[in-house]
PDB file of C-alpha atoms in Angstrom:
ATOM      1  CA  MET A  11      -3.946  21.427 -33.152  1.00  0.00           C
ATOM      2  CA  THR A  12      -2.464  24.749 -32.038  1.00  0.00           C
ATOM      3  CA  LEU A  13      -4.414  27.622 -30.506  1.00  0.00           C
ATOM      4  CA  GLU A  14      -3.970  29.677 -33.680  1.00  0.00           C
ATOM      5  CA  GLU A  15      -5.386  26.838 -35.805  1.00  0.00           C
ATOM      6  CA  LEU A  16      -8.314  26.438 -33.423  1.00  0.00           C
ATOM      7  CA  LEU A  17      -9.133  30.165 -33.550  1.00  0.00           C
ATOM      8  CA  LYS A  18      -8.826  30.180 -37.345  1.00  0.00           C
ATOM      9  CA  ALA A  19     -11.225  27.215 -37.506  1.00  0.00           C
ATOM     10  CA  GLN A  20     -13.701  29.280 -35.462  1.00  0.00           C
ATOM     11  CA  GLY A  21     -13.676  31.905 -38.212  1.00  0.00           C
ATOM     12  CA  LEU A  22     -11.357  34.533 -36.729  1.00  0.00           C
ATOM     13  CA  SER A  23      -9.104  36.559 -39.030  1.00  0.00           C
ATOM     14  CA  ASP A  24      -5.309  36.562 -38.830  1.00  0.00           C
ATOM     15  CA  GLU A  25      -5.339  40.059 -37.293  1.00  0.00           C
ATOM     16  CA  GLN A  26      -7.789  38.962 -34.579  1.00  0.00           C
ATOM     17  CA  ILE A  27      -5.694  35.867 -33.841  1.00  0.00           C
ATOM     18  CA  LYS A  28      -2.517  37.983 -33.563  1.00  0.00           C
ATOM     19  CA  ALA A  29      -4.312  40.404 -31.230  1.00  0.00           C
ATOM     20  CA  ILE A  30      -5.537  37.545 -29.024  1.00  0.00           C
ATOM     21  CA  THR A  31      -2.119  35.868 -28.778  1.00  0.00           C
ATOM     22  CA  ALA A  32      -0.393  39.198 -28.081  1.00  0.00           C
ATOM     23  CA  SER A  33      -2.943  39.947 -25.353  1.00  0.00           C
ATOM     24  CA  MET A  34      -2.352  36.481 -23.850  1.00  0.00           C
ATOM     25  CA  LYS A  35       1.392  37.167 -23.603  1.00  0.00           C
ATOM     26  CA  GLU A  36       0.805  40.597 -22.044  1.00  0.00           C
ATOM     27  CA  ASN A  37      -1.468  39.016 -19.417  1.00  0.00           C
ATOM     28  CA  LYS A  38       0.920  36.092 -18.861  1.00  0.00           C
ATOM     29  CA  ILE A  39      -1.476  33.463 -20.178  1.00  0.00           C
ATOM     30  CA  TYR A  40       0.361  30.587 -21.865  1.00  0.00           C
ATOM     31  CA  THR A  41      -0.710  27.371 -23.527  1.00  0.00           C
ATOM     32  CA  ALA A  42       0.895  23.958 -23.142  1.00  0.00           C
ATOM     33  CA  SER A  43       0.309  20.578 -24.714  1.00  0.00           C
ATOM     34  CA  GLU A  44       0.664  18.823 -21.358  1.00  0.00           C
ATOM     35  CA  GLU A  45      -2.287  18.335 -19.022  1.00  0.00           C
ATOM     36  CA  ASN A  46      -2.122  19.826 -15.528  1.00  0.00           C
ATOM     37  CA  LEU A  47       1.206  21.544 -16.238  1.00  0.00           C
ATOM     38  CA  ASP A  48       0.550  24.147 -13.540  1.00  0.00           C
ATOM     39  CA  ILE A  49      -0.077  21.381 -10.957  1.00  0.00           C
ATOM     40  CA  ARG A  50       3.090  19.526 -11.968  1.00  0.00           C
ATOM     41  CA  TYR A  51       5.150  22.713 -11.888  1.00  0.00           C
ATOM     42  CA  GLY A  52       3.644  23.643  -8.519  1.00  0.00           C
ATOM     43  CA  LYS A  53       4.606  20.262  -7.053  1.00  0.00           C
ATOM     44  CA  LEU A  54       8.169  20.529  -8.362  1.00  0.00           C
ATOM     45  CA  LYS A  55       8.421  24.102  -7.044  1.00  0.00           C
ATOM     46  CA  THR A  56       7.112  23.016  -3.627  1.00  0.00           C
ATOM     47  CA  ASP A  57       9.633  20.144  -3.502  1.00  0.00           C
ATOM     48  CA  TYR A  58      12.427  22.517  -4.464  1.00  0.00           C
ATOM     49  CA  ASP A  59      11.398  25.126  -1.868  1.00  0.00           C
ATOM     50  CA  THR A  60      11.161  22.457   0.853  1.00  0.00           C
ATOM     51  CA  LEU A  61      14.624  21.121   0.090  1.00  0.00           C
ATOM     52  CA  ASN A  62      16.024  24.640  -0.067  1.00  0.00           C
ATOM     53  CA  THR A  63      14.476  25.500   3.330  1.00  0.00           C
ATOM     54  CA  GLN A  64      15.838  22.318   4.895  1.00  0.00           C
ATOM     55  CA  HIS A  65      19.284  23.111   3.547  1.00  0.00           C
ATOM     56  CA  GLY A  66      19.191  26.633   5.016  1.00  0.00           C
ATOM     57  CA  GLU A  67      18.035  25.377   8.413  1.00  0.00           C
ATOM     58  CA  SER A  68      20.725  22.688   8.508  1.00  0.00           C
ATOM     59  CA  THR A  69      23.440  25.206   7.647  1.00  0.00           C
ATOM     60  CA  LYS A  70      22.304  27.562  10.441  1.00  0.00           C
ATOM     61  CA  LEU A  71      22.213  24.701  12.935  1.00  0.00           C
ATOM     62  CA  ILE A  72      25.738  23.610  12.036  1.00  0.00           C
ATOM     63  CA  GLU A  73      27.122  27.127  12.449  1.00  0.00           C
ATOM     64  CA  GLN A  74      25.396  27.488  15.831  1.00  0.00           C
ATOM     65  CA  LEU A  75      26.726  24.142  17.025  1.00  0.00           C
ATOM     66  CA  LYS A  76      30.259  25.080  15.956  1.00  0.00           C
ATOM     67  CA  LYS A  77      30.080  28.261  18.024  1.00  0.00           C
ATOM     68  CA  ASP A  78      28.582  26.570  21.102  1.00  0.00           C
ATOM     69  CA  ALA A  79      30.907  23.583  21.327  1.00  0.00           C
ATOM     70  CA  LYS A  80      34.439  24.115  20.124  1.00  0.00           C
ATOM     71  CA  ASN A  81      36.156  21.409  22.178  1.00  0.00           C
ATOM     72  CA  ASP A  82      33.367  18.972  23.014  1.00  0.00           C
ATOM     73  CA  GLU A  83      34.018  15.791  21.023  1.00  0.00           C
ATOM     74  CA  ALA A  84      30.457  14.487  21.254  1.00  0.00           C
ATOM     75  CA  LEU A  85      29.151  17.678  19.755  1.00  0.00           C
ATOM     76  CA  GLN A  86      31.924  17.654  17.170  1.00  0.00           C
ATOM     77  CA  GLY A  87      30.638  14.233  16.114  1.00  0.00           C
ATOM     78  CA  LYS A  88      27.135  15.664  15.787  1.00  0.00           C
ATOM     79  CA  ILE A  89      28.501  18.574  13.777  1.00  0.00           C
ATOM     80  CA  THR A  90      30.221  16.165  11.414  1.00  0.00           C
ATOM     81  CA  ALA A  91      26.988  14.195  11.079  1.00  0.00           C
ATOM     82  CA  TYR A  92      25.042  17.381  10.350  1.00  0.00           C
ATOM     83  CA  GLU A  93      27.628  18.509   7.805  1.00  0.00           C
ATOM     84  CA  THR A  94      27.231  15.139   6.065  1.00  0.00           C
ATOM     85  CA  GLN A  95      23.455  15.593   6.166  1.00  0.00           C
ATOM     86  CA  VAL A  96      23.774  19.072   4.646  1.00  0.00           C
ATOM     87  CA  ALA A  97      26.025  17.712   1.903  1.00  0.00           C
ATOM     88  CA  ASN A  98      23.477  14.977   1.167  1.00  0.00           C
ATOM     89  CA  LEU A  99      20.624  17.498   1.120  1.00  0.00           C
ATOM     90  CA  GLN A 100      22.624  19.732  -1.226  1.00  0.00           C
ATOM     91  CA  LYS A 101      23.229  16.761  -3.528  1.00  0.00           C
ATOM     92  CA  GLU A 102      19.504  15.896  -3.413  1.00  0.00           C
ATOM     93  CA  LEU A 103      18.621  19.529  -4.136  1.00  0.00           C
ATOM     94  CA  ASP A 104      20.973  19.585  -7.128  1.00  0.00           C
ATOM     95  CA  GLU A 105      19.462  16.327  -8.429  1.00  0.00           C
ATOM     96  CA  THR A 106      15.947  17.733  -8.001  1.00  0.00           C
ATOM     97  CA  ARG A 107      16.923  20.889  -9.879  1.00  0.00           C
ATOM     98  CA  LEU A 108      18.401  18.822 -12.696  1.00  0.00           C
ATOM     99  CA  GLU A 109      15.347  16.523 -12.886  1.00  0.00           C
ATOM    100  CA  SER A 110      13.019  19.527 -12.955  1.00  0.00           C
ATOM    101  CA  ALA A 111      15.066  21.234 -15.673  1.00  0.00           C
ATOM    102  CA  ILE A 112      15.043  18.034 -17.754  1.00  0.00           C
ATOM    103  CA  LYS A 113      11.272  17.624 -17.452  1.00  0.00           C
ATOM    104  CA  VAL A 114      10.549  21.273 -18.241  1.00  0.00           C
ATOM    105  CA  ALA A 115      12.873  21.197 -21.288  1.00  0.00           C
ATOM    106  CA  LEU A 116      11.257  18.010 -22.608  1.00  0.00           C
ATOM    107  CA  MET A 117       7.726  19.318 -22.030  1.00  0.00           C
ATOM    108  CA  ASN A 118       8.663  22.498 -23.900  1.00  0.00           C
ATOM    109  CA  ALA A 119       9.987  20.303 -26.726  1.00  0.00           C
ATOM    110  CA  LYS A 120       6.510  18.689 -26.850  1.00  0.00           C
ATOM    111  CA  THR A 121       7.477  15.088 -26.259  1.00  0.00           C
ATOM    112  CA  ASP A 122       4.780  12.502 -25.663  1.00  0.00           C
ATOM    113  CA  ASP A 123       6.843  10.449 -23.207  1.00  0.00           C
ATOM    114  CA  VAL A 124       8.776  12.672 -20.797  1.00  0.00           C
ATOM    115  CA  GLY A 125      10.016   9.777 -18.665  1.00  0.00           C
ATOM    116  CA  TYR A 126      11.503   7.774 -21.521  1.00  0.00           C
ATOM    117  CA  MET A 127      13.021  10.811 -23.209  1.00  0.00           C
ATOM    118  CA  ALA A 128      14.542  11.887 -19.858  1.00  0.00           C
ATOM    119  CA  PHE A 129      16.083   8.410 -19.558  1.00  0.00           C
ATOM    120  CA  LYS A 130      17.502   8.672 -23.085  1.00  0.00           C
ATOM    121  CA  LEU A 131      18.788  12.197 -22.384  1.00  0.00           C
ATOM    122  CA  LYS A 132      20.640  11.001 -19.264  1.00  0.00           C
ATOM    123  CA  GLU A 133      21.931   7.972 -21.153  1.00  0.00           C
ATOM    124  CA  GLY A 134      23.672  10.342 -23.587  1.00  0.00           C
ATOM    125  CA  GLY A 135      26.120  11.557 -20.930  1.00  0.00           C
ATOM    126  CA  ALA A 136      26.408  13.719 -17.853  1.00  0.00           C
ATOM    127  CA  LEU A 137      24.104  16.733 -17.675  1.00  0.00           C
ATOM    128  CA  GLU A 138      25.010  19.950 -15.866  1.00  0.00           C
ATOM    129  CA  LEU A 139      23.086  23.061 -14.933  1.00  0.00           C
ATOM    130  CA  ASP A 140      24.359  26.547 -15.673  1.00  0.00           C
ATOM    131  CA  GLU A 141      24.015  29.577 -13.354  1.00  0.00           C
ATOM    132  CA  ASP A 142      20.456  30.229 -14.581  1.00  0.00           C
ATOM    133  CA  GLY A 143      19.291  26.688 -13.786  1.00  0.00           C
ATOM    134  CA  ASN A 144      19.208  25.582 -17.436  1.00  0.00           C
ATOM    135  CA  ILE A 145      20.897  22.456 -18.723  1.00  0.00           C
ATOM    136  CA  LYS A 146      24.090  23.196 -20.651  1.00  0.00           C
ATOM    137  CA  GLY A 147      23.687  22.357 -24.351  1.00  0.00           C
ATOM    138  CA  ILE A 148      20.062  21.222 -23.927  1.00  0.00           C
ATOM    139  CA  ASP A 149      18.940  22.501 -27.340  1.00  0.00           C
ATOM    140  CA  GLU A 150      21.505  20.357 -29.146  1.00  0.00           C
ATOM    141  CA  LYS A 151      20.702  17.325 -26.993  1.00  0.00           C
ATOM    142  CA  ILE A 152      16.951  17.638 -27.610  1.00  0.00           C
ATOM    143  CA  SER A 153      17.639  18.122 -31.314  1.00  0.00           C
ATOM    144  CA  ASN A 154      19.578  14.833 -31.279  1.00  0.00           C
ATOM    145  CA  LEU A 155      16.669  13.127 -29.488  1.00  0.00           C
ATOM    146  CA  LYS A 156      14.243  14.489 -32.093  1.00  0.00           C
ATOM    147  CA  THR A 157      16.462  12.998 -34.792  1.00  0.00           C
ATOM    148  CA  GLN A 158      16.735   9.609 -33.061  1.00  0.00           C
ATOM    149  CA  PHE A 159      13.103   9.401 -31.878  1.00  0.00           C
ATOM    150  CA  PRO A 160      10.987  11.583 -34.201  1.00  0.00           C
ATOM    151  CA  THR A 161       7.752   9.777 -33.323  1.00  0.00           C
ATOM    152  CA  HIS A 162       8.041  10.902 -29.691  1.00  0.00           C
ATOM    153  CA  PHE A 163       7.920  14.616 -30.553  1.00  0.00           C
ATOM    154  CA  ASP A 164       5.194  16.794 -32.046  1.00  0.00           C
ATOM    155  CA  SER A 165       6.144  18.324 -35.390  1.00  0.00           C
ATOM    156  CA  GLU A 166       4.571  19.347 -38.677  1.00  0.00           C
ATOM    157  CA  ASN A 167       4.842  15.758 -39.933  1.00  0.00           C
ATOM    158  CA  ASN A 168       3.869  14.240 -36.609  1.00  0.00           C
ATOM    159  CA  PRO A 169       1.173  16.347 -34.874  1.00  0.00           C
ATOM    160  CA  GLY A 170      -0.415  15.587 -31.519  1.00  0.00           C
ATOM    161  CA  PRO A 171      -0.592  12.565 -29.272  1.00  0.00           C
ATOM    162  CA  ARG A 172      -0.563   9.084 -30.729  1.00  0.00           C
ATOM    163  CA  GLU A 173      -2.413   5.992 -29.672  1.00  0.00           C
ATOM    164  CA  ILE A 174      -0.128   3.264 -28.399  1.00  0.00           C
ATOM    165  CA  ASP A 175      -0.790  -0.317 -29.497  1.00  0.00           C
ATOM    166  CA  PRO A 176      -0.102  -2.534 -26.469  1.00  0.00           C
ATOM    167  CA  LYS A 177       1.466  -5.905 -27.149  1.00  0.00           C
ATOM    168  CA  PRO A 178       0.289  -8.197 -24.339  1.00  0.00           C
ATOM    169  CA  LEU A 179       2.021 -11.440 -23.459  1.00  0.00           C
ATOM    170  CA  PRO A 180       0.594 -14.520 -25.148  1.00  0.00           C
ATOM    171  CA  GLU A 181      -1.971 -16.536 -23.240  1.00  0.00           C
ATOM    172  CA  GLY A 182      -0.836 -19.654 -21.468  1.00  0.00           C
ATOM    173  CA  ASP A 183       0.860 -20.974 -18.388  1.00  0.00           C
ATOM    174  CA  HIS A 184       3.729 -18.710 -17.376  1.00  0.00           C
ATOM    175  CA  ASN A 185       5.018 -20.939 -14.611  1.00  0.00           C
ATOM    176  CA  ASN A 186       8.647 -19.951 -14.178  1.00  0.00           C
ATOM    177  CA  ASP A 187       9.195 -21.820 -10.917  1.00  0.00           C
ATOM    178  CA  VAL A 188      11.313 -24.605 -12.476  1.00  0.00           C
ATOM    179  CA  GLN A 189      14.667 -23.452 -13.831  1.00  0.00           C
ATOM    180  CA  PRO A 190      16.982 -25.665 -15.860  1.00  0.00           C
ATOM    181  CA  LYS A 191      20.254 -26.638 -14.185  1.00  0.00           C
ATOM    182  CA  ASN A 192      22.218 -27.096 -17.412  1.00  0.00           C
ATOM    183  CA  LEU A 193      21.856 -26.932 -21.175  1.00  0.00           C
ATOM    184  CA  ALA A 194      20.526 -30.485 -21.436  1.00  0.00           C
ATOM    185  CA  ASP A 195      17.727 -29.690 -18.951  1.00  0.00           C
ATOM    186  CA  ALA A 196      16.886 -26.507 -20.835  1.00  0.00           C
ATOM    187  CA  LEU A 197      16.627 -28.344 -24.146  1.00  0.00           C
ATOM    188  CA  ARG A 198      14.542 -31.126 -22.584  1.00  0.00           C
ATOM    189  CA  MET A 199      12.163 -28.615 -20.996  1.00  0.00           C
ATOM    190  CA  GLN A 200      11.802 -26.712 -24.261  1.00  0.00           C
ATOM    191  CA  TYR A 201      11.118 -29.955 -26.159  1.00  0.00           C
ATOM    192  CA  GLU A 202       8.464 -30.959 -23.621  1.00  0.00           C
ATOM    193  CA  GLU A 203       6.876 -27.508 -23.863  1.00  0.00           C
ATOM    194  CA  ASN A 204       6.712 -27.736 -27.665  1.00  0.00           C
ATOM    195  CA  GLU A 205       5.115 -31.215 -27.492  1.00  0.00           C
ATOM    196  CA  LYS A 206       2.126 -29.909 -25.483  1.00  0.00           C
TER     197      LYS A 206
END
């Protein structure tokens, strides 16, 4: 149920609902279908800021070391190691940015399983960020996901969260210690299992 539907159910008129939603936007109050979205975003932002700070500190240290030791081979080895570390941190930062952008885009698309949809999104090919930190072509990719997996997204025909029916393993002895050595052993073991 959307906020507008909830307010209408409480007996508010369309004009009052429009005034409330406009006032929310002016005061930067937003709604989301995900729980604890501000906590999740805060954690991702903190991780991003930490990685960014580490990258800046590593870059400064490398520049200082280059100035202090131009001909010292031991220090040159350290510089090379630090440059490798900076490159790795930059790669990790880029991956974190991409992961964050994927999760935010999927949460905005109102998916019920962000992890699985992120996996499917990555499975569709390489993803790249543009200058603004958004994934290139994300709208088309999410549209394709909505077509392939309509039950994982909220829509007019499919509102709100759904209850998942777990399918547990059947009861019985799941002793997998003994493995067949060939096809004959496998058939014999299956026959013996069926005879029980």
